[in-house]
Coordinates of C-alpha atoms in Angstrom, one line a residue:
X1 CA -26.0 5.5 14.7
X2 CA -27.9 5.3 11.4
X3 CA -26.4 4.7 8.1
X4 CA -28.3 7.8 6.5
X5 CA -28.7 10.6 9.4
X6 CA -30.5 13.5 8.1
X7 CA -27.9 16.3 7.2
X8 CA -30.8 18.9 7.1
X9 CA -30.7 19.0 11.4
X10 CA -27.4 19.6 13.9
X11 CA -28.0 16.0 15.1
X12 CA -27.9 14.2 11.7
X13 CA -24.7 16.1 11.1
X14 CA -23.2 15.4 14.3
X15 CA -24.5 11.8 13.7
X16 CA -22.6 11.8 10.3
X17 CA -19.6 12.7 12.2
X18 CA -19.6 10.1 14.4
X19 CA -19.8 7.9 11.5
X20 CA -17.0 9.1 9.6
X21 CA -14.9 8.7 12.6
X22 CA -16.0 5.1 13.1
X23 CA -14.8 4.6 9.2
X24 CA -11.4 6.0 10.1
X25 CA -11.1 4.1 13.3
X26 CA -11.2 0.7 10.8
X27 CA -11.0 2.3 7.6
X28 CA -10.6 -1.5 6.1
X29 CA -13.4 -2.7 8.0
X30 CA -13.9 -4.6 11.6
X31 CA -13.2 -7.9 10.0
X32 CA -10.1 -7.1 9.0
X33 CA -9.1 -5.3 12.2
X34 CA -10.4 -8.4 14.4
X35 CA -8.4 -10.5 11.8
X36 CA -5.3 -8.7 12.6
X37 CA -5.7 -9.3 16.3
X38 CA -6.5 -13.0 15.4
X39 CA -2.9 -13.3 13.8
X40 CA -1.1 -12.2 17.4
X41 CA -0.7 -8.8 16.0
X42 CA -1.8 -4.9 16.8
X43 CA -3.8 -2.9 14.6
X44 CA -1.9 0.5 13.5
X45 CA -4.5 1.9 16.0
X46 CA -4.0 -0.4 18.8
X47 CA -0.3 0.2 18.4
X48 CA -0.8 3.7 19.0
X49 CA -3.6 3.6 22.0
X50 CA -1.3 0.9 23.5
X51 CA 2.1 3.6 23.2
X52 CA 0.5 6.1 24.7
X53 CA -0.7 7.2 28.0
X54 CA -4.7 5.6 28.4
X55 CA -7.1 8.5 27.2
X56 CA -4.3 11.0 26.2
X57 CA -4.3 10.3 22.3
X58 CA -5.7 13.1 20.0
X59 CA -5.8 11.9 16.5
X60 CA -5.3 14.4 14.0
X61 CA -6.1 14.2 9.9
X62 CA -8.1 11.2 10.6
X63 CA -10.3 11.8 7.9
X64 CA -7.8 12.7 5.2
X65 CA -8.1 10.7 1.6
X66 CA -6.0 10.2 -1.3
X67 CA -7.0 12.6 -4.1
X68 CA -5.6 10.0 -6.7
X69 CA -7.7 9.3 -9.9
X70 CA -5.6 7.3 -12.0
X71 CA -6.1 3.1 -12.3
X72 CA -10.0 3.7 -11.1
X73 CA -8.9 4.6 -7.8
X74 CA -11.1 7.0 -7.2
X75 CA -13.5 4.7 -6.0
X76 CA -11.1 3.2 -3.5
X77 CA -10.3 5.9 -0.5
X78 CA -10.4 4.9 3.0
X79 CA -10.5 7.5 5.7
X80 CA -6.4 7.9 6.9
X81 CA -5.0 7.0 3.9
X82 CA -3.1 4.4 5.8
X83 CA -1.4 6.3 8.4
X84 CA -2.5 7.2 11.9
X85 CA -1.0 10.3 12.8
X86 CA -1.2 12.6 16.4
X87 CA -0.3 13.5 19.8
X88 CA -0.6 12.1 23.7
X89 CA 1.6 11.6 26.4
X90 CA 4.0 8.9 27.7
X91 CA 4.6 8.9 31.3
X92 CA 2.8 12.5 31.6
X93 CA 5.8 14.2 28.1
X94 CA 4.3 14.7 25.3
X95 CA 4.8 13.1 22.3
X96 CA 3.6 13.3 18.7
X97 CA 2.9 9.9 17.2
X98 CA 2.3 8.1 14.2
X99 CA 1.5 4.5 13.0
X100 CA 1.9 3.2 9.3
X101 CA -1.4 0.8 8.3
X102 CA 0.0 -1.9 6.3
X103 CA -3.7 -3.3 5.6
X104 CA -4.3 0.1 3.8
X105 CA -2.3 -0.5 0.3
X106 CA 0.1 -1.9 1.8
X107 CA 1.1 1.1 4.0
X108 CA 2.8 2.8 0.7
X109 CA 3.5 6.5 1.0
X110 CA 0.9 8.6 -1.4
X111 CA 1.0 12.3 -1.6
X112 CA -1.7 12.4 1.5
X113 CA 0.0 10.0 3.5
X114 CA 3.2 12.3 3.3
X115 CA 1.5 15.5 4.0
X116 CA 0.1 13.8 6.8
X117 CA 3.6 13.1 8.0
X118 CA 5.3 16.1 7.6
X119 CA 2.5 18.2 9.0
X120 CA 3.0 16.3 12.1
X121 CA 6.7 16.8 12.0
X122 CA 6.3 20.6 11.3
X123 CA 3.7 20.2 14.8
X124 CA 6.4 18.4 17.1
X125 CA 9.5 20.9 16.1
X126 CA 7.2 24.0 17.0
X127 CA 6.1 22.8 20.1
X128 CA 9.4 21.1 21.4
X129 CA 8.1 17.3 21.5
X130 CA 9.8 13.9 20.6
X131 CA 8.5 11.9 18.3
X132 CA 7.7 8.1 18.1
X133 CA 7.1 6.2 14.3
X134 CA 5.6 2.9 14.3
X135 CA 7.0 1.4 10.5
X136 CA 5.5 -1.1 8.4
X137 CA 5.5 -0.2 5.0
X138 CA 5.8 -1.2 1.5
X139 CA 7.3 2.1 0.2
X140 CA 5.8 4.7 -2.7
X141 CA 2.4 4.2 -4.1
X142 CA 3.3 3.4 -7.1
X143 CA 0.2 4.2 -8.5
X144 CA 0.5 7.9 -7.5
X145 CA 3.8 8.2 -9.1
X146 CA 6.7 10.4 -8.8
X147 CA 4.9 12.7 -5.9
X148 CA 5.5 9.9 -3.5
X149 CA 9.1 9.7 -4.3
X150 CA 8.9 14.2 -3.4
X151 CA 6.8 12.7 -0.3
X152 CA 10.1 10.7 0.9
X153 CA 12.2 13.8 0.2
X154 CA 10.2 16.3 2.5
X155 CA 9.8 13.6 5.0
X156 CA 13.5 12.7 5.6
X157 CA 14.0 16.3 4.8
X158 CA 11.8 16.9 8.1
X159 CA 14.0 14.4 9.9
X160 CA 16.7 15.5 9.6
X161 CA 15.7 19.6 10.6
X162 CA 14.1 17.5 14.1
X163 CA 17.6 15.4 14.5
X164 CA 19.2 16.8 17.6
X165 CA 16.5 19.3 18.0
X166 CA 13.8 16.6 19.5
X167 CA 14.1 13.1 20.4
X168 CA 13.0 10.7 17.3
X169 CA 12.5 6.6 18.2
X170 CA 11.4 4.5 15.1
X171 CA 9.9 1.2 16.0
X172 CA 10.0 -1.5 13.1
X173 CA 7.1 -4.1 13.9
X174 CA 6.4 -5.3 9.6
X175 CA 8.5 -5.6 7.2
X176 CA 9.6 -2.2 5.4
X177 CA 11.6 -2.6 1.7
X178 CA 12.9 -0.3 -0.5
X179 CA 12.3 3.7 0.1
X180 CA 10.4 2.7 3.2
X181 CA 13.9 1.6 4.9
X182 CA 15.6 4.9 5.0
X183 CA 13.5 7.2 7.2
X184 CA 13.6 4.7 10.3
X185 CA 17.5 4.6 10.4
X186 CA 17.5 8.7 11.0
X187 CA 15.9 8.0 14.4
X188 CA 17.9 8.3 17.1
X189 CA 16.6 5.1 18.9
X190 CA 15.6 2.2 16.6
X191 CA 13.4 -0.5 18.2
X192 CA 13.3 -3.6 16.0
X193 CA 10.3 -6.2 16.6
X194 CA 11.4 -10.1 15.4
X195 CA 8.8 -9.7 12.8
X196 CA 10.1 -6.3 11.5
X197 CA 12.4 -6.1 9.0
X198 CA 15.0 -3.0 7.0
X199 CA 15.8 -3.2 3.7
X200 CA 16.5 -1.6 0.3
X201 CA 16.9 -4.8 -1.8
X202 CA 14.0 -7.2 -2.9
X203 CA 14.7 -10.9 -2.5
X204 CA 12.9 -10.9 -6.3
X205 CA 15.9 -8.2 -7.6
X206 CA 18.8 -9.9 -5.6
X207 CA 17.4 -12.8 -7.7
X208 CA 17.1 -11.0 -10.6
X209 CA 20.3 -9.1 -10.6
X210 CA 23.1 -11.5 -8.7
X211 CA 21.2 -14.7 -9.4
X212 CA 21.0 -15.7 -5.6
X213 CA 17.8 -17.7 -5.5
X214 CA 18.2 -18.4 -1.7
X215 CA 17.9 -14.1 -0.6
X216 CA 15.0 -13.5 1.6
X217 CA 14.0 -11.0 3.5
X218 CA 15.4 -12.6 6.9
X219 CA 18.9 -12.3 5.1
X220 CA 18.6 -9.1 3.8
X221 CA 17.5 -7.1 7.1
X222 CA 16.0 -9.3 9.9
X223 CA 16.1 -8.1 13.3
X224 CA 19.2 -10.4 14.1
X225 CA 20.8 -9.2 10.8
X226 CA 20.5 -5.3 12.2
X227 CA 20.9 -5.7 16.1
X228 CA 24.0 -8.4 15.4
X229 CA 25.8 -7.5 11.5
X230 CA 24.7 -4.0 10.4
X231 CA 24.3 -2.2 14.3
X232 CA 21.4 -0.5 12.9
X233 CA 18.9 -1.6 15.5
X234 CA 19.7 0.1 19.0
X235 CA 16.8 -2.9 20.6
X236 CA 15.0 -5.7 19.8
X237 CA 11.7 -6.8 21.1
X238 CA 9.6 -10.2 20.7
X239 CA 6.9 -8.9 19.1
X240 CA 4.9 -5.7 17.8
X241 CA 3.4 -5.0 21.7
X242 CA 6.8 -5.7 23.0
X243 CA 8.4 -3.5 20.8
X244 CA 6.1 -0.6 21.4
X245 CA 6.7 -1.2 25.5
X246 CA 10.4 -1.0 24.8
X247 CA 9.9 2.7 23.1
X248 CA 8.1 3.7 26.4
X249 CA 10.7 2.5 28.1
X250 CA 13.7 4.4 26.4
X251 CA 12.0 7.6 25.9
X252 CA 11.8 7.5 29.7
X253 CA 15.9 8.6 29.7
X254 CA 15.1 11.6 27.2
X255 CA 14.4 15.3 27.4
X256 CA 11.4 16.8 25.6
X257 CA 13.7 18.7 23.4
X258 CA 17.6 19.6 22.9
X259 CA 16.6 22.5 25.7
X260 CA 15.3 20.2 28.6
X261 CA 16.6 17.8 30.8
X262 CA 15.4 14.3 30.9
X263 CA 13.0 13.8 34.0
X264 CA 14.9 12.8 37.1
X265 CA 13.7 10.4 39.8
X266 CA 13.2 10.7 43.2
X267 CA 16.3 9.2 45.3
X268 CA 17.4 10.4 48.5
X269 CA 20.1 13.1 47.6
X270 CA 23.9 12.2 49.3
X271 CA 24.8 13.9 52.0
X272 CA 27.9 14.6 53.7
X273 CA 31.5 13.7 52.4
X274 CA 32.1 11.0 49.7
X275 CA 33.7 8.5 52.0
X276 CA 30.9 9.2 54.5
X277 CA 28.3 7.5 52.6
X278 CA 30.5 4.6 51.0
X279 CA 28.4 1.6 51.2
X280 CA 29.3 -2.1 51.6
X281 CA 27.8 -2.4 47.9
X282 CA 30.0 -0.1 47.2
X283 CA 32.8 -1.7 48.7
X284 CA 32.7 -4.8 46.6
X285 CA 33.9 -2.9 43.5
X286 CA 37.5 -2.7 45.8
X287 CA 38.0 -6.3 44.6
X288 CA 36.3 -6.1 41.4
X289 CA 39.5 -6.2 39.1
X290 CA 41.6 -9.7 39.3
X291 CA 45.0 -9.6 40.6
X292 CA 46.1 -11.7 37.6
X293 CA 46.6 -8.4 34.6
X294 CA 45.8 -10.9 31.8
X295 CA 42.6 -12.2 33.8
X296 CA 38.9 -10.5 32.6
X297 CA 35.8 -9.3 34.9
X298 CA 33.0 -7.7 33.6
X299 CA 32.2 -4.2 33.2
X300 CA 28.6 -4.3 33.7
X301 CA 29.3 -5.4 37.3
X302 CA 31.3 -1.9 37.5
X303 CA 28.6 -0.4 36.0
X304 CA 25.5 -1.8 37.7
X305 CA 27.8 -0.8 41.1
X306 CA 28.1 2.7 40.3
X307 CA 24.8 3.9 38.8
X308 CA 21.1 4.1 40.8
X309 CA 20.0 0.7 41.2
X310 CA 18.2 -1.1 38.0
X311 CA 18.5 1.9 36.4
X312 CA 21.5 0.9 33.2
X313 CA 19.2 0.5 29.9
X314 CA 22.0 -0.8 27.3
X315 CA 21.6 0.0 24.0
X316 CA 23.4 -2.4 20.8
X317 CA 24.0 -4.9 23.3
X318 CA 24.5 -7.5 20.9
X319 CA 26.9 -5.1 18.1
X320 CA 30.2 -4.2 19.2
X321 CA 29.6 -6.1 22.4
X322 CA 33.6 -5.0 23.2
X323 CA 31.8 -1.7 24.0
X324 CA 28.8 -1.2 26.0
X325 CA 26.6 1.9 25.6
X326 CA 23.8 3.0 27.3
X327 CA 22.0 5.1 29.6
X328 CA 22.2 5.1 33.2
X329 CA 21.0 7.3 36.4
X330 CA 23.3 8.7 39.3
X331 CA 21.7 10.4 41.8
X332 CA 18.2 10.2 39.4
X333 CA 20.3 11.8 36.8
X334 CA 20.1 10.4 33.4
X335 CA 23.9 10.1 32.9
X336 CA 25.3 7.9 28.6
X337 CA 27.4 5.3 29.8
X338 CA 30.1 4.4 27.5
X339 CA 32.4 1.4 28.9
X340 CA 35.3 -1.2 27.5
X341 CA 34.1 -4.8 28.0
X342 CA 37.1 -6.9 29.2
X343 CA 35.1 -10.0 28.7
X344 CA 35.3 -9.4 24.9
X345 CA 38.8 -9.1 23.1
X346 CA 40.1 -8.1 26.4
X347 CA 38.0 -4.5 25.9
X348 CA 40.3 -3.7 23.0
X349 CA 38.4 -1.1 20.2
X350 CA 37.7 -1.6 16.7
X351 CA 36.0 -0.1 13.9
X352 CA 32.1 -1.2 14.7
X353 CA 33.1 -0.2 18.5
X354 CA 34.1 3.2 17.6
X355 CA 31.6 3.9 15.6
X356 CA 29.2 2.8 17.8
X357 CA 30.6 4.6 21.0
X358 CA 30.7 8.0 18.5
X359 CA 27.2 7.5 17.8
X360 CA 26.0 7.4 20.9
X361 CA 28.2 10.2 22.2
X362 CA 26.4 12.8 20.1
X363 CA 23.3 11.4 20.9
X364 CA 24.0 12.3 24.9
X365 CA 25.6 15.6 23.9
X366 CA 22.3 16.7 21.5
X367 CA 20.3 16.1 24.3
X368 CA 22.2 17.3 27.1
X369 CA 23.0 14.3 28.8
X370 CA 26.2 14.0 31.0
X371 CA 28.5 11.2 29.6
X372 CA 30.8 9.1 31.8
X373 CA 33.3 6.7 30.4
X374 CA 34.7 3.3 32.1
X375 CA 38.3 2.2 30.4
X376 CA 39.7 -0.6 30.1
X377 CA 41.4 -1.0 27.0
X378 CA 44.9 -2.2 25.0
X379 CA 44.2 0.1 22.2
X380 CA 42.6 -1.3 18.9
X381 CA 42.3 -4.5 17.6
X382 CA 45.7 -4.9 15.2
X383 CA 44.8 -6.7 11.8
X384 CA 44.6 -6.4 8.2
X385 CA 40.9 -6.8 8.1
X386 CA 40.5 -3.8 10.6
X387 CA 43.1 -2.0 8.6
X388 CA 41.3 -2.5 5.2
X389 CA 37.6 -2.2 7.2
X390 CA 38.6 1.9 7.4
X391 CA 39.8 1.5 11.1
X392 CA 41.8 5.1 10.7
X393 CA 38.7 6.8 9.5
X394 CA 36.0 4.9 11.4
X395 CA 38.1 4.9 14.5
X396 CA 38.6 9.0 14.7
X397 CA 34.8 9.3 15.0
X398 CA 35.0 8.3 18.5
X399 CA 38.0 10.9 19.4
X400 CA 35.9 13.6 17.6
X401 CA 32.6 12.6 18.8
X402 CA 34.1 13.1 22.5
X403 CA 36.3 16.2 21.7
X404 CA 33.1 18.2 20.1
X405 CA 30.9 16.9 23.2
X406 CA 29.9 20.2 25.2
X407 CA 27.9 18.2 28.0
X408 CA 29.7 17.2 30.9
X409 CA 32.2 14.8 30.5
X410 CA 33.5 12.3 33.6
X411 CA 36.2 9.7 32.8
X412 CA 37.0 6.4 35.2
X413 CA 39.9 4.7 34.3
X414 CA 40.1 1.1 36.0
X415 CA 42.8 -0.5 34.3
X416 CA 43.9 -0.5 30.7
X417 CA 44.3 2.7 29.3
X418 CA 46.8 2.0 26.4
X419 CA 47.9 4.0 23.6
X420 CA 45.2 4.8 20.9
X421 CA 42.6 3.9 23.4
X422 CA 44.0 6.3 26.1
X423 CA 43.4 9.0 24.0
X424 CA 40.2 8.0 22.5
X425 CA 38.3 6.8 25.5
X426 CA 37.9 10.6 27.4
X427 CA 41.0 11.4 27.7
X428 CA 41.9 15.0 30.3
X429 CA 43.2 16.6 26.8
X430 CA 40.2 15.1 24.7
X431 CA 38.0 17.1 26.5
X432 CA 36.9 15.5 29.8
X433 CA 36.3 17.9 32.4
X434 CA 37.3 15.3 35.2
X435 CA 39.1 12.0 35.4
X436 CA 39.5 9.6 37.9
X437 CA 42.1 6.5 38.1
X438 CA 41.8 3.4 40.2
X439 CA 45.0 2.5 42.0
X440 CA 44.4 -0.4 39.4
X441 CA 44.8 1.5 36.3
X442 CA 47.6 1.7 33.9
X443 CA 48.0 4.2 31.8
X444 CA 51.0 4.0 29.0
X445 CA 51.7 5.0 25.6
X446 CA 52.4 1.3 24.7
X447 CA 52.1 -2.0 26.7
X448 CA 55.5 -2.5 28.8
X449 CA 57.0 -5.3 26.4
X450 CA 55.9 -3.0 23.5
X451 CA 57.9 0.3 25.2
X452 CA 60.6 -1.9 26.6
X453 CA 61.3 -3.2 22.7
X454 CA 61.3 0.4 21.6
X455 CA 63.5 1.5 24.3
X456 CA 66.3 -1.2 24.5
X457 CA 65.5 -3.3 21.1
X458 CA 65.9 -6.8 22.3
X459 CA 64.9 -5.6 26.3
X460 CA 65.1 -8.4 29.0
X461 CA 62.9 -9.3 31.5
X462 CA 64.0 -6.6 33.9
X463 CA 64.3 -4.1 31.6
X464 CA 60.2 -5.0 31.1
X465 CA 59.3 -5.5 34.5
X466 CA 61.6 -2.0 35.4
X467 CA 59.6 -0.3 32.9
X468 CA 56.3 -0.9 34.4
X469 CA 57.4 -0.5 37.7
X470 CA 58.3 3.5 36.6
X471 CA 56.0 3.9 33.5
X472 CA 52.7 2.0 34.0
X473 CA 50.2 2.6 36.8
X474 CA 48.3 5.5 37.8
X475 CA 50.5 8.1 39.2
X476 CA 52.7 9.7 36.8
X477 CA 49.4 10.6 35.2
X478 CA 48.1 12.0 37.9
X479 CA 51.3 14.0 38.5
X480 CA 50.9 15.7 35.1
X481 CA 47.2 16.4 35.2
X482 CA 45.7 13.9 33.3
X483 CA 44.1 12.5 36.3
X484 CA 42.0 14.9 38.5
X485 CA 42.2 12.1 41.1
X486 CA 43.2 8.4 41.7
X487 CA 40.5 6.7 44.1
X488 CA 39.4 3.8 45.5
X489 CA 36.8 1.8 43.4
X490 CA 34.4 2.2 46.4
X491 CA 34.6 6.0 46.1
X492 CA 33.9 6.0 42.7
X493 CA 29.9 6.3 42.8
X494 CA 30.3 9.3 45.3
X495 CA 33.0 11.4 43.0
X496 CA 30.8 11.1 39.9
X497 CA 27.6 12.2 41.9
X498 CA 29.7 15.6 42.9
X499 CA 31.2 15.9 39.6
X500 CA 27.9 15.7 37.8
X501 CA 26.3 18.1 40.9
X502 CA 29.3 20.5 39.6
X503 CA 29.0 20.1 35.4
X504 CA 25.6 21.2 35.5
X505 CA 27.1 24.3 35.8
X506 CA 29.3 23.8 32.8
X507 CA 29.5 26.8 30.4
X508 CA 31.0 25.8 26.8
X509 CA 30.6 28.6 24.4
X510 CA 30.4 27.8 21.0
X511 CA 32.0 28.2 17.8
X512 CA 31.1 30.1 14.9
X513 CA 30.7 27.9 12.5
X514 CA 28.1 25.8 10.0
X515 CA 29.5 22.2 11.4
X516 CA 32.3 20.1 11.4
X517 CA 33.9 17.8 9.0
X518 CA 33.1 14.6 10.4
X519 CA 35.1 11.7 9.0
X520 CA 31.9 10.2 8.1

């Protein structure tokens, strides 16, 4: 191509074209492109091209400029404005896609850039697609003023009409301060790279304002600080291509849209009756939980023995690790997994648990995804801290996140089921259309020293061991209801493939009404 095609002829303006796009492609320049890749990292571009299905991406506003003229910057206004914005596929599902260019003024927001962003927005809620953000941003424009702050407003305004309408995953592979940390905490998967970081403070105004010389960024909002401390970050990956692989990956267990059904795999369907097709895999959950009551096992193994094999993705593994969340496939169904972890605290709840298991919970239930519960729980965590932390109003958001669910709702119960966390981990009356109980499980108002106390005062050993001989265990439950069934562990995969086969028929009509009152 020539620098100076003729514009009087088709060619030379097809030529110019071609240029222009070139310019948009590296609107900083090669060099700076090729020195990005020198560094280890991805371009805003590559980040995209590398997201996406090969050949599917469709760029759109690729030539769109700042229209700033204030501070001589009118001379300064590279193609994209410092946002790659547009649509492909991942695994064959659409997607819309954008990518924030931090060699472009830093990747601030101007009044372009935002147009650019809710315009693509507005495209993914008409057609019905998720959408993926790559963040690495600096925040407003300064230099353009007030209209970038009215650019964050419509923006997370957007956001939030998409939330529970289409899938949103943020992936954080620079650092983003200030304004720029809000909008990637409204996505409803956030993918953290090491070298990404969230936050609202400036090391140079902690400085300024507390006097803390030693704030830095990694202390204000590294990945560890969001995966481990805030629970903010759902994954964390090693680097910028990692962290875009790990988006691929998740949006694999999502629906296009709150209408659809997340893509199913191909597995040979069971057939015949559930104890027909119990497996010797199967069987090894039948001596999964130790004789000794006090003695832990992990709930992963239950998991990873119940669900399609390799298919549990877990999500905040590292916050809250006394409750594991994730997705999961029976059958090729994408099924939320929400489960007590005996190996920590002995699976009891607390306030980062519950609101992590609530969060979660709606997630599944936006995008109609069954959820199934494993309990094991002694009820919440009993201290002063958790007490002053807001454990009363943090720890209803899991009993309300499960009792507004309408998606179906399976609950397995495979030893602890005590108290508070009886009634907050699926209960029958919470809203779980089926339960099942291992002949392992207890399920009590209170412990058996804790009722016994209650009952006789100062009780004695065989007032104790009397009162969970009649009160503990399975079976009074399942007299009154509250379990559908109690089964052997080895059954267990083979009830919740027929109770999921029967939910999909689930009908729950709903209310009239703007929302609830979340205890937020």
């Amino acid at each position: 191509m020539s620098d100076n095609p003729d514009m009087k002829t088709t060619a030379g303006k097809i030529e110019n074209l071609g240029n222009l796009l070139a310019q948009a492609a590296a609107p900083m320049g090669e060099d700076v492109a090729a020195a990005t890749r020198e560094a280890g990292r991805l371009t805003a571009r590559d980040r995209v091209l590398r997201l996406v299905d090969e050949g599917s991406f469709v760029e759109t506003d690729a030539l769109a400029r700042h229209r700033s003229k204030d501070f001589g910057r009118e001379h300064d206004r590279p193609a994209t404005d410092g946002v790659v914005t547009g649509y492909g596929t991942i695994s064959g599902q659409k997607v819309c896609v954008f990518s924030q260019d931090v060699t472009v003024f830093d990747g601030t927001v101007g009044e372009v850039y935002g147009d650019k962003l809710t315009k693509l927005y507005d495209l993914a809620l008409k057609t019905g697609v998720p959408v993926v953000g790559i963040y690495e941003s600096a925040g407003p424009r300064v230099q353009e003023g007030i209209v970038t702050l009215a650019m964050y407003s419509r923006i997370m305004a957007r956001m939030t009409a998409a939330s529970g309408l289409i899938p949103q995953v943020a992936v954080v592979v620079g650092d983003n301060e200030g304004m720029a940390a809000f909008p990637p905490v409204l996505a409803d998967v956030v993918v953290i790279s090491q070298d990404g970081a969230l936050h609202q403070a400036t090391p140079k105004v902690v400085e300024q304002v507390f006097g803390d010389a030693d704030a830095t960024v990694d202390k204000l909002g590294d990945a560890a600080v969001h995966a481990t401390e805030s629970g903010t970050a759902h994954l964390v990956a090693d680097s910028d291509a990692h962290a875009i692989d790990v988006a691929r990956e998740v949006l694999e267990y999502f629906p296009a849209n709150n209408r659809a059904e997340a893509a199913r795999t191909a597995v040979a369907p069971m057939a015949g009756s559930i104890a027909d097709n119990i497996s010797d895999a199967d069987r090894a959950l039948d001596s999964i939980i130790p004789d000794e009551d006090q003695a832990a096992y992990d709930m992963a193994d239950v998991i990873r023995g119940v669900v399609d094999e390799g298919s549990f993705y877990e999500l905040s593994a590292e916050y809250a690790p006394n409750l594991i969340t994730g997705f999961a496939r029976v059958e090729g169904r994408v099924v939320g997994v929400v489960a007590n972890q005996p190996m920590v605290q002995a699976g009891a709840l607390d306030t980062r648990a519950a609101e992590k298991g609530a969060r979660f919970i709606r997630t599944c239930d936006a995008f109609n995804t069954p959820i199934v519960e494993f309990v094991d729980s002694p009820g919440f965590i009993p201290s002063p801290e958790e007490e002053r932390a807001g454990l009363l109003r943090r720890g209803a958001k899991l009993a309300y996140a499960f009792a507004e669910a309408s998606v179906g709702t399976l609950t397995v119960i495979t030893r602890k089921a005590i108290g508070p966390a009886y009634v907050m981990m699926g209960s029958k009356d919470l809203g779980a259309d089926l339960v099942y109980a291992w002949p392992t499980a207890d399920i009590a108002v209170a412990q058996a020293s804790v009722a016994a106390e209650a009952i006789y005062g100062e009780p004695t050993d065989e007032q104790v061991s009397d009162y969970a001989d009649k009160h503990m265990g399975p079976y009074l439950a399942a007299e009154r209801g509250l379990a559908d069934a109690v089964i052997e562990p080895s059954a267990t995969r083979g009830h919740l493939i027929e109770g999921l086969r029967l939910l999909e028929r689930k009908i729950t009509p709903a209310n009239v009404k703007k929302h609830g009152n979340l205890p937020l």
